[in-house]
mmCIF file of C-alpha atoms in Angstrom:
data_model
loop_
_atom_site.group_PDB
_atom_site.id
_atom_site.type_symbol
_atom_site.label_atom_id
_atom_site.label_comp_id
_atom_site.label_asym_id
_atom_site.label_seq_id
_atom_site.Cartn_x
_atom_site.Cartn_y
_atom_site.Cartn_z
ATOM 1 C CA CYS A 24 -8.554 -17.452 -15.359
ATOM 2 C CA SER A 25 -10.836 -20.396 -14.603
ATOM 3 C CA GLU A 26 -8.223 -21.883 -12.277
ATOM 4 C CA CYS A 27 -7.984 -18.573 -10.364
ATOM 5 C CA LYS A 28 -11.796 -18.373 -10.091
ATOM 6 C CA SER A 29 -11.645 -14.570 -9.895
ATOM 7 C CA VAL A 30 -9.466 -12.121 -11.826
ATOM 8 C CA ILE A 31 -9.028 -8.403 -12.258
ATOM 9 C CA LEU A 32 -8.500 -6.998 -15.753
ATOM 10 C CA LYS A 33 -6.585 -3.719 -15.939
ATOM 11 C CA PRO A 34 -5.726 -1.647 -18.989
ATOM 12 C CA SER A 35 -1.947 -1.649 -19.432
ATOM 13 C CA ILE A 36 -2.014 2.134 -19.944
ATOM 14 C CA GLY A 37 -4.279 4.953 -18.855
ATOM 15 C CA THR A 38 -5.604 3.467 -15.612
ATOM 16 C CA SER A 39 -5.485 6.611 -13.527
ATOM 17 C CA GLY A 40 -8.203 6.558 -10.896
ATOM 18 C CA GLY A 41 -9.189 2.975 -11.640
ATOM 19 C CA LYS A 42 -10.408 3.840 -15.137
ATOM 20 C CA GLY A 43 -11.210 0.768 -17.226
ATOM 21 C CA ILE A 44 -10.654 -1.812 -14.482
ATOM 22 C CA MET A 45 -12.957 -4.824 -14.693
ATOM 23 C CA PHE A 46 -13.515 -7.873 -12.505
ATOM 24 C CA TRP A 47 -14.386 -11.355 -13.748
ATOM 25 C CA ASP A 48 -15.501 -14.294 -11.662
ATOM 26 C CA VAL A 49 -15.856 -17.891 -12.854
ATOM 27 C CA LYS A 50 -19.605 -17.653 -12.181
ATOM 28 C CA ASP A 51 -19.768 -14.905 -14.867
ATOM 29 C CA GLY A 52 -18.982 -17.607 -17.413
ATOM 30 C CA LYS A 53 -16.176 -18.240 -19.840
ATOM 31 C CA ASP A 54 -18.084 -16.629 -22.740
ATOM 32 C CA THR A 55 -18.254 -13.297 -20.888
ATOM 33 C CA LEU A 56 -14.482 -13.313 -20.418
ATOM 34 C CA LEU A 57 -13.789 -14.340 -24.025
ATOM 35 C CA LYS A 58 -16.113 -11.612 -25.330
ATOM 36 C CA PHE A 59 -14.334 -8.990 -23.202
ATOM 37 C CA LEU A 60 -10.896 -10.155 -24.368
ATOM 38 C CA SER A 61 -11.942 -10.194 -28.026
ATOM 39 C CA GLU A 62 -13.163 -6.576 -27.753
ATOM 40 C CA HIS A 63 -10.189 -5.190 -25.804
ATOM 41 C CA ASN A 64 -6.434 -5.335 -26.095
ATOM 42 C CA ASN A 65 -3.550 -4.184 -23.915
ATOM 43 C CA TYR A 66 -5.025 -5.552 -20.692
ATOM 44 C CA LEU A 67 -3.204 -7.102 -17.765
ATOM 45 C CA ILE A 68 -4.926 -10.003 -16.049
ATOM 46 C CA GLN A 69 -4.171 -10.795 -12.425
ATOM 47 C CA ALA A 70 -5.621 -13.213 -9.917
ATOM 48 C CA VAL A 71 -7.620 -11.430 -7.233
ATOM 49 C CA ILE A 72 -5.661 -11.733 -4.011
ATOM 50 C CA ARG A 73 -6.997 -12.012 -0.494
ATOM 51 C CA GLN A 74 -5.803 -9.277 1.817
ATOM 52 C CA HIS A 75 -4.708 -9.617 5.420
ATOM 53 C CA PRO A 76 -7.626 -10.010 7.876
ATOM 54 C CA GLU A 77 -6.517 -6.902 9.799
ATOM 55 C CA ILE A 78 -6.851 -4.804 6.645
ATOM 56 C CA SER A 79 -10.117 -6.516 5.653
ATOM 57 C CA ARG A 80 -11.450 -5.435 9.036
ATOM 58 C CA ILE A 81 -11.203 -1.836 7.802
ATOM 59 C CA TYR A 82 -13.028 -2.593 4.539
ATOM 60 C CA PRO A 83 -13.438 -6.096 3.068
ATOM 61 C CA ASP A 84 -14.800 -5.440 -0.436
ATOM 62 C CA SER A 85 -11.672 -3.997 -2.096
ATOM 63 C CA ILE A 86 -7.972 -4.563 -1.792
ATOM 64 C CA ASN A 87 -7.033 -1.632 0.436
ATOM 65 C CA SER A 88 -3.668 -0.721 -1.004
ATOM 66 C CA ILE A 89 -0.757 0.941 0.716
ATOM 67 C CA ARG A 90 0.765 3.835 -1.246
ATOM 68 C CA ILE A 91 4.299 4.679 -0.154
ATOM 69 C CA VAL A 92 6.239 7.551 -1.720
ATOM 70 C CA THR A 93 10.031 7.260 -1.672
ATOM 71 C CA CYS A 94 12.708 9.760 -2.621
ATOM 72 C CA ASN A 95 16.358 9.082 -3.280
ATOM 73 C CA TYR A 96 18.428 12.118 -2.367
ATOM 74 C CA ASN A 97 22.230 12.091 -2.433
ATOM 75 C CA GLY A 98 22.264 8.297 -2.683
ATOM 76 C CA SER A 99 19.961 7.637 0.260
ATOM 77 C CA THR A 100 16.303 6.604 -0.078
ATOM 78 C CA SER A 101 13.700 7.741 2.435
ATOM 79 C CA VAL A 102 9.957 7.275 2.805
ATOM 80 C CA LEU A 103 8.304 10.675 2.292
ATOM 81 C CA SER A 104 4.717 9.619 2.948
ATOM 82 C CA ALA A 105 2.435 6.617 3.235
ATOM 83 C CA VAL A 106 -1.334 6.222 3.082
ATOM 84 C CA ILE A 107 -3.809 3.392 2.969
ATOM 85 C CA ARG A 108 -6.417 3.682 0.240
ATOM 86 C CA MET A 109 -9.806 2.140 0.995
ATOM 87 C CA GLY A 110 -12.978 1.442 -0.902
ATOM 88 C CA VAL A 111 -16.401 2.280 0.538
ATOM 89 C CA ASP A 112 -20.005 1.169 0.217
ATOM 90 C CA GLY A 113 -19.467 -2.093 -1.694
ATOM 91 C CA ASN A 114 -17.036 -0.650 -4.263
ATOM 92 C CA LYS A 115 -14.290 -3.096 -5.316
ATOM 93 C CA LEU A 116 -11.861 -0.236 -6.050
ATOM 94 C CA ASP A 117 -9.969 1.765 -3.435
ATOM 95 C CA ASN A 118 -9.351 4.861 -5.562
ATOM 96 C CA ALA A 119 -10.428 8.219 -4.122
ATOM 97 C CA SER A 120 -11.719 9.122 -7.582
ATOM 98 C CA GLN A 121 -14.080 6.140 -7.286
ATOM 99 C CA GLY A 122 -15.431 7.391 -3.943
ATOM 100 C CA GLY A 123 -12.753 5.784 -1.761
ATOM 101 C CA LEU A 124 -10.926 7.220 1.232
ATOM 102 C CA PHE A 125 -7.261 7.585 2.128
ATOM 103 C CA CYS A 126 -5.665 7.752 5.555
ATOM 104 C CA GLY A 127 -2.087 8.528 6.546
ATOM 105 C CA ILE A 128 0.077 5.848 8.128
ATOM 106 C CA ASN A 129 2.326 6.622 11.085
ATOM 107 C CA ASP A 130 5.908 5.343 11.092
ATOM 108 C CA ASP A 131 4.924 2.454 13.425
ATOM 109 C CA GLY A 132 2.165 1.255 11.049
ATOM 110 C CA THR A 133 -0.782 2.674 12.979
ATOM 111 C CA LEU A 134 -3.245 4.784 11.048
ATOM 112 C CA LYS A 135 -3.626 8.477 11.668
ATOM 113 C CA LYS A 136 -6.795 9.860 13.215
ATOM 114 C CA TYR A 137 -8.398 11.221 10.031
ATOM 115 C CA ALA A 138 -9.092 9.789 6.593
ATOM 116 C CA TYR A 139 -10.073 11.981 3.662
ATOM 117 C CA SER A 140 -12.223 11.818 0.563
ATOM 118 C CA LYS A 141 -11.120 13.232 -2.782
ATOM 119 C CA THR A 142 -13.003 16.446 -1.955
ATOM 120 C CA GLY A 143 -11.132 16.837 1.346
ATOM 121 C CA ASN A 144 -13.916 15.781 3.699
ATOM 122 C CA ALA A 145 -12.360 14.352 6.870
ATOM 123 C CA THR A 146 -13.671 11.495 8.992
ATOM 124 C CA THR A 147 -12.345 9.531 11.967
ATOM 125 C CA LYS A 148 -14.332 6.406 11.113
ATOM 126 C CA HIS A 149 -14.834 4.351 7.949
ATOM 127 C CA PRO A 150 -18.487 4.328 6.766
ATOM 128 C CA GLN A 151 -18.468 0.566 7.403
ATOM 129 C CA GLY A 152 -17.389 1.119 11.039
ATOM 130 C CA ALA A 153 -13.607 0.908 11.561
ATOM 131 C CA VAL A 154 -12.089 3.699 13.691
ATOM 132 C CA PHE A 155 -8.917 4.685 11.863
ATOM 133 C CA SER A 156 -6.768 5.492 14.908
ATOM 134 C CA GLU A 157 -7.439 1.948 16.210
ATOM 135 C CA CYS A 158 -6.159 0.254 13.023
ATOM 136 C CA HIS A 159 -2.689 -1.056 12.260
ATOM 137 C CA ILE A 160 -0.978 -2.154 9.021
ATOM 138 C CA PRO A 161 0.559 -5.609 9.550
ATOM 139 C CA ASN A 162 4.250 -5.827 8.593
ATOM 140 C CA TYR A 163 4.370 -2.162 7.665
ATOM 141 C CA HIS A 164 8.092 -2.107 8.464
ATOM 142 C CA LYS A 165 8.613 -4.804 5.801
ATOM 143 C CA CYS A 166 6.724 -2.676 3.263
ATOM 144 C CA LYS A 167 9.065 0.245 3.926
ATOM 145 C CA GLU A 168 12.146 -1.981 3.713
ATOM 146 C CA LEU A 169 10.939 -3.449 0.410
ATOM 147 C CA VAL A 170 10.306 -0.150 -1.372
ATOM 148 C CA ILE A 171 13.562 1.359 -0.123
ATOM 149 C CA ARG A 172 15.485 -1.673 -1.400
ATOM 150 C CA LEU A 173 13.663 -1.686 -4.757
ATOM 151 C CA SER A 174 13.979 2.067 -5.278
ATOM 152 C CA ASN A 175 17.717 1.650 -5.834
ATOM 153 C CA ARG A 176 16.934 -0.277 -9.031
ATOM 154 C CA PHE A 177 15.176 2.765 -10.479
ATOM 155 C CA ILE A 178 17.600 5.580 -9.624
ATOM 156 C CA ARG A 179 18.460 6.146 -13.296
ATOM 157 C CA ILE A 180 14.756 6.447 -14.173
ATOM 158 C CA SER A 181 13.322 8.321 -11.193
ATOM 159 C CA LYS A 182 14.390 9.317 -7.736
ATOM 160 C CA LEU A 183 10.804 9.971 -6.629
ATOM 161 C CA ILE A 184 8.509 6.929 -6.799
ATOM 162 C CA SER A 185 4.962 6.143 -5.640
ATOM 163 C CA TRP A 186 4.588 2.456 -4.793
ATOM 164 C CA ASP A 187 1.266 0.629 -4.413
ATOM 165 C CA LEU A 188 1.402 -2.482 -2.267
ATOM 166 C CA ALA A 189 -1.132 -4.945 -0.933
ATOM 167 C CA ILE A 190 -0.692 -7.014 2.215
ATOM 168 C CA GLY A 191 -1.735 -10.597 1.455
ATOM 169 C CA GLU A 192 -3.547 -12.775 3.974
ATOM 170 C CA ASP A 193 -0.216 -14.382 4.916
ATOM 171 C CA GLY A 194 1.235 -10.958 5.801
#
């Protein structure tokens, strides 16, 4: 964790809506991390990644994840829907249940005109300024190709899968 400088700690089960997710930074001190780990079990620890600058332009304080839903029907996998999930107002989480927004993604990777809150309120502009219809997801076509290819590995488990992806700074 010290080598990474910043990590995210996620419960291995029951994380719906970002529940139980914690962040640790090296400046918080090793004792803080050790205390947390001694009091909790079944946590995943991951290095905090840096997202692509184009996605940071929308909202820089959380990883704005791409949720793609695939369905395998009669041996062929298709993308049913895709949205970008975004944090707001300094929140490090992008979950709608944590106050975040979600916006549909067009097939070419551009964002749709409106984003929505969990209560259904629509807006054309992120509270921090980005106009959704002017934003684009870098390498969106690669995201679709990846989840379609991976979905074939899970056909025996589920034919309908929601995938959460992040676009790193290298694309």
